[in-house]
Short mmCIF file of C-alpha atoms in Angstrom, two decimals:
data_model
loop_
_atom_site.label_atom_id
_atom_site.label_comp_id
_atom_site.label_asym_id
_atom_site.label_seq_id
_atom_site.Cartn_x
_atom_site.Cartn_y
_atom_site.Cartn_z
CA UNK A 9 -4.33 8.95 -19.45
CA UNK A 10 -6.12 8.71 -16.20
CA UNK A 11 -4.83 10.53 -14.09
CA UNK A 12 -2.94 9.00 -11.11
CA UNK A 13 -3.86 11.13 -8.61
CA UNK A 14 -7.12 10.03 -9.70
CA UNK A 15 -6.75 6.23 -9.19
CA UNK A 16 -7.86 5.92 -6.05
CA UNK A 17 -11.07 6.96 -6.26
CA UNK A 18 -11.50 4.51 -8.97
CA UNK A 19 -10.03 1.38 -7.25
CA UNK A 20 -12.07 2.61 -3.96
CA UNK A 21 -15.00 1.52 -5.95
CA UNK A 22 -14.02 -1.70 -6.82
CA UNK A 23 -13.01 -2.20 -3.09
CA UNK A 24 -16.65 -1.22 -2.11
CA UNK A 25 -18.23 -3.47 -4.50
CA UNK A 26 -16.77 -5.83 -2.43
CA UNK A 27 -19.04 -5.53 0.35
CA UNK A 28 -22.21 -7.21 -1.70
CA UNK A 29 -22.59 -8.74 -4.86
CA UNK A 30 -21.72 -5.93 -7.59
CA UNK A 31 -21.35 -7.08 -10.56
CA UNK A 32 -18.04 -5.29 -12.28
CA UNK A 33 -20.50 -2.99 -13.72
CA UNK A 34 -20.52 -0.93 -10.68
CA UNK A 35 -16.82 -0.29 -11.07
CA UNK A 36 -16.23 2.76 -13.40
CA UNK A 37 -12.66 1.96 -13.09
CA UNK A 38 -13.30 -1.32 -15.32
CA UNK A 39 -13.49 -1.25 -19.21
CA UNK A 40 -15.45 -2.35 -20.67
CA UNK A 41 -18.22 -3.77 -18.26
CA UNK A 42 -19.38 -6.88 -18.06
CA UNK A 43 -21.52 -8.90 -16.17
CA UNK A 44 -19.13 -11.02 -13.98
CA UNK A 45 -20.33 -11.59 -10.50
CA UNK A 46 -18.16 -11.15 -7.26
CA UNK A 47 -17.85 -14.70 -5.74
CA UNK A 48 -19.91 -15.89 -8.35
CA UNK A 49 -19.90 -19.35 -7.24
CA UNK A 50 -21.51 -19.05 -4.17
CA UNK A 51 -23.97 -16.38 -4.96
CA UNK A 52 -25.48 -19.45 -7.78
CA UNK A 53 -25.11 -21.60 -5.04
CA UNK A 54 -23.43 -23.88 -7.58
CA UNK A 55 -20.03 -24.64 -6.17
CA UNK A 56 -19.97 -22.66 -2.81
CA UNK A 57 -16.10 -23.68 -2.03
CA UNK A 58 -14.80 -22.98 -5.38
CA UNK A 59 -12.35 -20.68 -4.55
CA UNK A 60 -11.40 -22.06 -1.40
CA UNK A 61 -10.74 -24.99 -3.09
CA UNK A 62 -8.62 -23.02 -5.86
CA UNK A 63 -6.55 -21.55 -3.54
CA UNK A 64 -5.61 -24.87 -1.51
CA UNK A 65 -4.01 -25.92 -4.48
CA UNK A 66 -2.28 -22.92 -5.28
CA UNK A 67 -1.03 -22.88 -1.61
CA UNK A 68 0.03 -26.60 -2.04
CA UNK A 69 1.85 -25.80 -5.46
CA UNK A 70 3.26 -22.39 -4.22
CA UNK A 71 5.43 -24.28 -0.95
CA UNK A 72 6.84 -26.18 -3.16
CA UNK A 73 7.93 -24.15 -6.39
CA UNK A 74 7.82 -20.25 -5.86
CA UNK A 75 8.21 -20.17 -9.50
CA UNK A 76 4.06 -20.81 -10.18
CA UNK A 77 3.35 -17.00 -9.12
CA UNK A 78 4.97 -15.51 -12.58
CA UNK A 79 4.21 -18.41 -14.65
CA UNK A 80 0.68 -17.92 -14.08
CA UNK A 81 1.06 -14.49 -14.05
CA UNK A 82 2.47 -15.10 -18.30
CA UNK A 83 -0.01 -17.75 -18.77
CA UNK A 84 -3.02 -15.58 -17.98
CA UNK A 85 -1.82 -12.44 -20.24
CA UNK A 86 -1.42 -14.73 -22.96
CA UNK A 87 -4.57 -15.82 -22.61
CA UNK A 88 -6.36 -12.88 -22.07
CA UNK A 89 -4.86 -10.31 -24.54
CA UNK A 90 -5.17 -12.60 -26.98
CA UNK A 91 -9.10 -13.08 -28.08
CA UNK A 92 -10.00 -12.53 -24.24
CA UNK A 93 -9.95 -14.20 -21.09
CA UNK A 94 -11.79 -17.42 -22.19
CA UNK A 95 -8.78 -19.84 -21.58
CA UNK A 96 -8.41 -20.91 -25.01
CA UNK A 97 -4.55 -20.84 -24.90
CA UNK A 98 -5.30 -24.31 -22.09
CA UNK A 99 -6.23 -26.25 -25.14
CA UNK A 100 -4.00 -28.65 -26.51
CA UNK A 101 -3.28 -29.83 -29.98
CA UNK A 102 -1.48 -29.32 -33.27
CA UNK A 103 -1.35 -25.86 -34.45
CA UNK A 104 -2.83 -25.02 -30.56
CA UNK A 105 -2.85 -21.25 -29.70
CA UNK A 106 -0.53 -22.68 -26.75
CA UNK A 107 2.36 -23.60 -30.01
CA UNK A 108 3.00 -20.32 -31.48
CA UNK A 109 6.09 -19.05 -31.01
CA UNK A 110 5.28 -16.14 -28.96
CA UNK A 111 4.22 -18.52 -26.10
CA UNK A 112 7.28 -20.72 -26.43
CA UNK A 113 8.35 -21.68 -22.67
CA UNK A 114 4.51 -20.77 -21.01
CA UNK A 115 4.14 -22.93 -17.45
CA UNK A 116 1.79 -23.55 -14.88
CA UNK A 117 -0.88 -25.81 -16.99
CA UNK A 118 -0.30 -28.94 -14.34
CA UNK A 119 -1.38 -26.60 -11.75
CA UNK A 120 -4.56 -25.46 -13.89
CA UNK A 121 -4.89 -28.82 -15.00
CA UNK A 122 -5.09 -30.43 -10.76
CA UNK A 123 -7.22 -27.64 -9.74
CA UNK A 124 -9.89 -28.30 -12.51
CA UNK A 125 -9.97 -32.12 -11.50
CA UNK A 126 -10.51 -31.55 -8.04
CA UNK A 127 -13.29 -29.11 -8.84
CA UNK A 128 -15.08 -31.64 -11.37
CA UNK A 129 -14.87 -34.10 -8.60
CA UNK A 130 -16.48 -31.60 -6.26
CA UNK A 131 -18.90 -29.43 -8.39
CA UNK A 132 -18.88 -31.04 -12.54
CA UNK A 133 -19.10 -29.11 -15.03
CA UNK A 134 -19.50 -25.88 -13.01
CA UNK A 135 -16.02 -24.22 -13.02
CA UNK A 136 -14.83 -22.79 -15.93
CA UNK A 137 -11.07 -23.16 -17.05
CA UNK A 138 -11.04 -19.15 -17.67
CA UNK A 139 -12.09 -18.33 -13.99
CA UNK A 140 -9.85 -20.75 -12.53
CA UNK A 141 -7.01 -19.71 -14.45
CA UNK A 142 -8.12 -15.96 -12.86
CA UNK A 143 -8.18 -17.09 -9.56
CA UNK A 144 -5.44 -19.17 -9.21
CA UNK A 145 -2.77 -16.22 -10.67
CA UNK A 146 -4.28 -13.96 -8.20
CA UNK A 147 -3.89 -16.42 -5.39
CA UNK A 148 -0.27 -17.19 -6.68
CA UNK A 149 0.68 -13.53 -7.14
CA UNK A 150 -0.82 -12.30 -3.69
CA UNK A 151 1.38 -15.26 -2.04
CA UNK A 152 4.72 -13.62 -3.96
CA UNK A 153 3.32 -10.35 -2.56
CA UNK A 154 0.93 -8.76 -4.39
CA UNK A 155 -1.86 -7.61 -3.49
CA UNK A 156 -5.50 -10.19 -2.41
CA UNK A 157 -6.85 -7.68 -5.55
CA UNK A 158 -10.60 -8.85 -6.36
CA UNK A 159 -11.75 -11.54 -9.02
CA UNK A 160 -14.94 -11.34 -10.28
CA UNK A 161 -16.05 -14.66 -11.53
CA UNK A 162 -18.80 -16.15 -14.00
CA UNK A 163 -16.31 -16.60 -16.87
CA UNK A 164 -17.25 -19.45 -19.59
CA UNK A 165 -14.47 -20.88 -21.73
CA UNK A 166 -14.22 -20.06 -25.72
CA UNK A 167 -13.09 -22.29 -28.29
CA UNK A 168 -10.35 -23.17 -30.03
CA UNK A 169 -7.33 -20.60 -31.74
CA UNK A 170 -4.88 -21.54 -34.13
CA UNK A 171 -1.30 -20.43 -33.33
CA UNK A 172 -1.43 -17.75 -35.94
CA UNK A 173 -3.98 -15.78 -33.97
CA UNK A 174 -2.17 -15.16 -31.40
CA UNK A 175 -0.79 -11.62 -31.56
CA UNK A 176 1.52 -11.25 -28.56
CA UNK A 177 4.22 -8.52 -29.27
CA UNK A 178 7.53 -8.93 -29.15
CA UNK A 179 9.23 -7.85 -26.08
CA UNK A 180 11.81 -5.20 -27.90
CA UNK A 181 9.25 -2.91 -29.08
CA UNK A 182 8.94 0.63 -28.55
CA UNK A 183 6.83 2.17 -25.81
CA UNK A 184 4.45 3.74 -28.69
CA UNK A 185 4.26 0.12 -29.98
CA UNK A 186 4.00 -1.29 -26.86
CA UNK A 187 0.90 1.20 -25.66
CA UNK A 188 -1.00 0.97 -28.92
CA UNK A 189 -1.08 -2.66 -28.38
CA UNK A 190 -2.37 -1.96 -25.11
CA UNK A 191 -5.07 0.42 -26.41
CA UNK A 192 -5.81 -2.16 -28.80
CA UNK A 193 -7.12 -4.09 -25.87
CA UNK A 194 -8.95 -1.71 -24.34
CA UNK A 195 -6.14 -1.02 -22.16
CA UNK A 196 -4.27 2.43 -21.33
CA UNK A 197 -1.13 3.53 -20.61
CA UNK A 198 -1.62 3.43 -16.38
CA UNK A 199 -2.45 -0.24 -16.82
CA UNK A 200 0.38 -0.96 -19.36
CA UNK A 201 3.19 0.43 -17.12
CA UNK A 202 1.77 -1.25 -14.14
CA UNK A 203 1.46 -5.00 -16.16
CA UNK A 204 4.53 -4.72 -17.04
CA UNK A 205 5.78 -4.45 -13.34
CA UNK A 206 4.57 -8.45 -13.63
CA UNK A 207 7.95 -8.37 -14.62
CA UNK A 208 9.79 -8.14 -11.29
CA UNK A 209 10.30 -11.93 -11.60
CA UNK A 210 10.43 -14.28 -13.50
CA UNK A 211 12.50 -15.72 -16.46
CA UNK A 212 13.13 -14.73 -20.10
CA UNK A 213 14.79 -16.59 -22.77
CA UNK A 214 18.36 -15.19 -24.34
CA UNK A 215 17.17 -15.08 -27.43
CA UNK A 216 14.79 -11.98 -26.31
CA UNK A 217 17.70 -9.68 -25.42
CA UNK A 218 20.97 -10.71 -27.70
CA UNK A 219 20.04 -8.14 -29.95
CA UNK A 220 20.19 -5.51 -26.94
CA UNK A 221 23.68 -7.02 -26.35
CA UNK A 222 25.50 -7.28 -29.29
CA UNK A 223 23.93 -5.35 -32.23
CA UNK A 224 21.35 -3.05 -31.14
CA UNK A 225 19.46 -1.80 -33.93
CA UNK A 226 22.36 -2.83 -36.37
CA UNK A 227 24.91 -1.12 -35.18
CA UNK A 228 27.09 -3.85 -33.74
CA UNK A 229 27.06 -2.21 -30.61
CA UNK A 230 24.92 -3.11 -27.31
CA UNK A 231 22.11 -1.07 -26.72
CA UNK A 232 22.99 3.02 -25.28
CA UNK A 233 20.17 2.76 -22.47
CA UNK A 234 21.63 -0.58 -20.91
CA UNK A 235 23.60 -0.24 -18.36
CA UNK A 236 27.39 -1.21 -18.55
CA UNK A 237 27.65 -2.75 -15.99
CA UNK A 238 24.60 -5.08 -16.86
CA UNK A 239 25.73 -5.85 -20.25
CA UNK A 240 28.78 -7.32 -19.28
CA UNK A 241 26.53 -9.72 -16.91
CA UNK A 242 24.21 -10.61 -19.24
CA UNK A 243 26.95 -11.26 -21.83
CA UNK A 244 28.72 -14.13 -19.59
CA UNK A 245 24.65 -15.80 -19.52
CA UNK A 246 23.68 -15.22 -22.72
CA UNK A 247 26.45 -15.85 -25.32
CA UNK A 248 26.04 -14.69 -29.35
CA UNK A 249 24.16 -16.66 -31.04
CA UNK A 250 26.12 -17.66 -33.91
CA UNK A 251 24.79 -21.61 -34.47
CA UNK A 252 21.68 -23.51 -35.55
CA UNK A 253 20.31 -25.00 -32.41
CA UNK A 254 22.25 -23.41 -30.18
CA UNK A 255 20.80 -23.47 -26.66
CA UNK A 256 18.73 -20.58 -25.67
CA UNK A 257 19.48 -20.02 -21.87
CA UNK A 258 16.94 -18.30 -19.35
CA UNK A 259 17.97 -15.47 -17.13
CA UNK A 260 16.33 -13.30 -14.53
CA UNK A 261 13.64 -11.01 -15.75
CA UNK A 262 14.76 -9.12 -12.53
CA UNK A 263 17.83 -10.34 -10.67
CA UNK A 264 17.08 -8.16 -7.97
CA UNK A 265 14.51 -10.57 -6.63
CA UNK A 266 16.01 -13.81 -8.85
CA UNK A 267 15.10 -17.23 -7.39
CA UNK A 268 12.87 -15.77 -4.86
CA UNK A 269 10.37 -14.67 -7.29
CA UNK A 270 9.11 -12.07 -4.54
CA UNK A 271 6.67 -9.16 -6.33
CA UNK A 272 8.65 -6.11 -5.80
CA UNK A 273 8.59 -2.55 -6.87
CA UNK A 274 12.20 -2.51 -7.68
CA UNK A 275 11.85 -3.16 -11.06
CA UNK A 276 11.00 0.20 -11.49
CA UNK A 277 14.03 1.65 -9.62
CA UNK A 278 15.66 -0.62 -12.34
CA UNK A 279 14.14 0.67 -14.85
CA UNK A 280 15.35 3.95 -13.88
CA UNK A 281 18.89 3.28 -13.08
CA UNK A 282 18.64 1.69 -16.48
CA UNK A 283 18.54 -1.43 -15.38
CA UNK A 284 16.01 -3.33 -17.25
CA UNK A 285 16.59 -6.79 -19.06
CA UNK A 286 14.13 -6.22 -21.87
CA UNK A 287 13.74 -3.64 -24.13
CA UNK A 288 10.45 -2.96 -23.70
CA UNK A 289 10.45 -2.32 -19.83
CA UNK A 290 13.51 0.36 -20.47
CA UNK A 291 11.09 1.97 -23.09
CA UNK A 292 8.59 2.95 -20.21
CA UNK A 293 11.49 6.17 -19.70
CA UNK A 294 10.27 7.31 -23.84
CA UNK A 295 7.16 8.29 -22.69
CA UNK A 296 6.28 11.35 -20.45
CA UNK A 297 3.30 9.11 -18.72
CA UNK A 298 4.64 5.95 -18.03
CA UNK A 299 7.91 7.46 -16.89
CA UNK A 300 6.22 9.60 -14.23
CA UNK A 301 4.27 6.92 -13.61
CA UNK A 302 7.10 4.48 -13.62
CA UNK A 303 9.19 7.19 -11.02
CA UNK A 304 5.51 6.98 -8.35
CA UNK A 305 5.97 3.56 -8.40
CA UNK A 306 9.93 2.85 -7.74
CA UNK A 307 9.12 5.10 -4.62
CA UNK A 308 5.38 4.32 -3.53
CA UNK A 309 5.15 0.40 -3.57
CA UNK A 310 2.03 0.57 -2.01
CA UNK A 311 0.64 2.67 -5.05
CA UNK A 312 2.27 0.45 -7.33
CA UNK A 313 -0.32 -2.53 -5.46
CA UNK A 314 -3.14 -0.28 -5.67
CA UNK A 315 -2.80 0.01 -9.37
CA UNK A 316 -1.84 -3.53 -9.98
CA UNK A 317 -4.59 -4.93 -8.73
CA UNK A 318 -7.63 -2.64 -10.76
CA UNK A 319 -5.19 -3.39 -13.27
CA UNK A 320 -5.82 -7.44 -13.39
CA UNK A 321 -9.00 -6.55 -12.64
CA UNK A 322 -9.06 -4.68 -15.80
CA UNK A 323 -7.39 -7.12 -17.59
CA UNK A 324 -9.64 -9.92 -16.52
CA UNK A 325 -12.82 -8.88 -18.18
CA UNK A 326 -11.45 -8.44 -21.41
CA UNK A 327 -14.17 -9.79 -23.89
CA UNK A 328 -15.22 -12.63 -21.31
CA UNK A 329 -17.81 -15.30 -22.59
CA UNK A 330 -20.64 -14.96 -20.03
CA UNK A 331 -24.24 -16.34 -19.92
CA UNK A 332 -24.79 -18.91 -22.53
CA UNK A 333 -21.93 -18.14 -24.74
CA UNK A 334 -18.94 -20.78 -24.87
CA UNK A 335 -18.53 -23.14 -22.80
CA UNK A 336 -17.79 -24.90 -19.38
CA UNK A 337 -15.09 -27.55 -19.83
CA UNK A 338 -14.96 -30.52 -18.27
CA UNK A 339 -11.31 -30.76 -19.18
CA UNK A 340 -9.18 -27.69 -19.46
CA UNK A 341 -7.42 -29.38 -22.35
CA UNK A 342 -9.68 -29.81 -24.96
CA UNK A 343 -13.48 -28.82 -25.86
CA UNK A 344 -15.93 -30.42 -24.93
CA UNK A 345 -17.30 -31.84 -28.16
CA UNK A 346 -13.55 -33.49 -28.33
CA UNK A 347 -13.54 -35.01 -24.32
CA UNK A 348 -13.24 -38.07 -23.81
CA UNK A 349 -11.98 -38.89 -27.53
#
């Protein structure tokens, strides 16, 4: 694990970098590295506004529905730790990476969908789908209250998955599950307890959690680590589910911040109190590191932004298309070779 008390260092780097035009190769806090380019666009001189444009939009969706910071925030992990950021799960179609069931319920494709036809209008065929996808979460997430954390850009967009690639876990695994998925990805256990903070808002479907209160683990009791209090809650939202197409309600990731969809440390302190909706975010306690990690953070949100932010930054370059690999798509939709069809 890296050490925390030797974060900073690390994310001081990246905030450096910012000064000039580092590529994320100067970051040692960044694995692996790869050549993306801080304000890419401009330093090609081939869409100087892009991200001013980007974040317009964002600004314009954000006033009206709060809800666009975690949708984005879902909608760019399930992109990116699934075959990399290379904003394959934006395609449409039969059998799309976008249909399997792990991404049941994903949002915020109008807004991706508005920002890439302003930018063709502006700057065709310059944009990629992946970087705006980047860009926009951050500037979504940093108006919810995260941190402005840096984007480096250059991204092209990959091609096509089918739904059965898409190897999202499910969200009541263990924490040794959970962090050798992470690992899998390049990913270690600092930046899987601090992702999973995404989860101070947003929604999650019933279905996720009935098994947590009902029949944990078979036994026909709720789950020992939830609190009592929060079963009985939960219960009155999320009924058995006894019946073939029986609706599947949504409930608060975090009910602390509920409609307001503010990014908050407390879902750590709920965590701790034992609090937690889904299984997987109570699991952070099974583990010595993400628990002590988890305990810095329900007390220090400002470390808790330091770390998120070189995590997305982290998470952003995972096996990005750069150069002449991929693609840049005119529509966010659908490949090239199928636009206009």
């Amino acid at each position: 694990m890296r050490q925390f008390v030797k974060f900073f260092p690390l994310l001081a780097i990246v905030i450096i970098s910012l000064a000039g035009t580092a590529t994320i190769e100067a970051a040692t806090g960044l694995n692996p590295p790869v050549k993306l380019v801080w304000h890419y666009y401009k330093v090609t001189n081939t869409c100087d506004d892009a991200e001013t444009y980007i974040r317009y939009q964002v600004e314009k969706f954000y006033k009206n529905d709060s809800s666009i910071a975690p949708k984005l925030l879902r909608l760019l992990y399930s992109d990116c730790m699934v075959n990399g950021c290379d904003a394959s799960v934006l395609l449409q179609g039969p059998n799309s990476e976008r249909t399997a069931p792990q991404n049941r319920g994903l949002g915020g494709f109008v807004i991706i969908d508005k920002i890439k036809q302003v930018l063709e209008s502006r700057c065709p065929g310059v944009v990629s789908c992946a970087d705006i996808l980047n860009l926009a979460t951050r500037d979504a997430v940093h108006m919810a209250g995260a941190p402005s954390y840096p984007v480096f850009t250059g991204r092209r967009d990959g091609g096509r998955l089918n739904a059965d690639a898409v190897d999202l876990p499910s969200p009541s695994i263990s924490v040794d599950e959970s962090l050798a998925y992470f690992k899998s990805k390049g990913l270690d256990v600092l930046d899987m307890t601090t992702l999973l903070g995404a989860h101070s808002m947003g929604k999650t479907h019933c279905s996720y959690i009935v098994d947590r209160l009902y029949n944990f683990k078979n036994t026909g009791k709720p789950d020992p680590t939830m609190n009592s209090t929060l079963v009985s809650q939960l219960r009155y939202l999320c009924p058995p589910r006894t019946q073939k197409g029986q609706t599947d309600p949504l409930v608060y990731l975090n009910p602390d911040s509920g409609s307001s969809n503010r990014f908050t440390s407390s879902y750590y302190s709920r965590v701790l109190s034992h609090n937690a909706v889904l299984r997987v975010d109570q699991e952070l306690l099974n583990n010595d590191d993400s628990k002590e990690i988890t305990q810095e953070f329900a007390s220090g949100f400002e470390d808790f932004r330091k770390s998120f932010a070189l995590a997305m930054s982290r998470m952003g370059s995972i096996n990005v298309l750069t150069g002449t690999a991929g693609e840049i798509r005119r529509d966010c939709r659908v490949t090239n070779a199928n636009y206009g069809a």
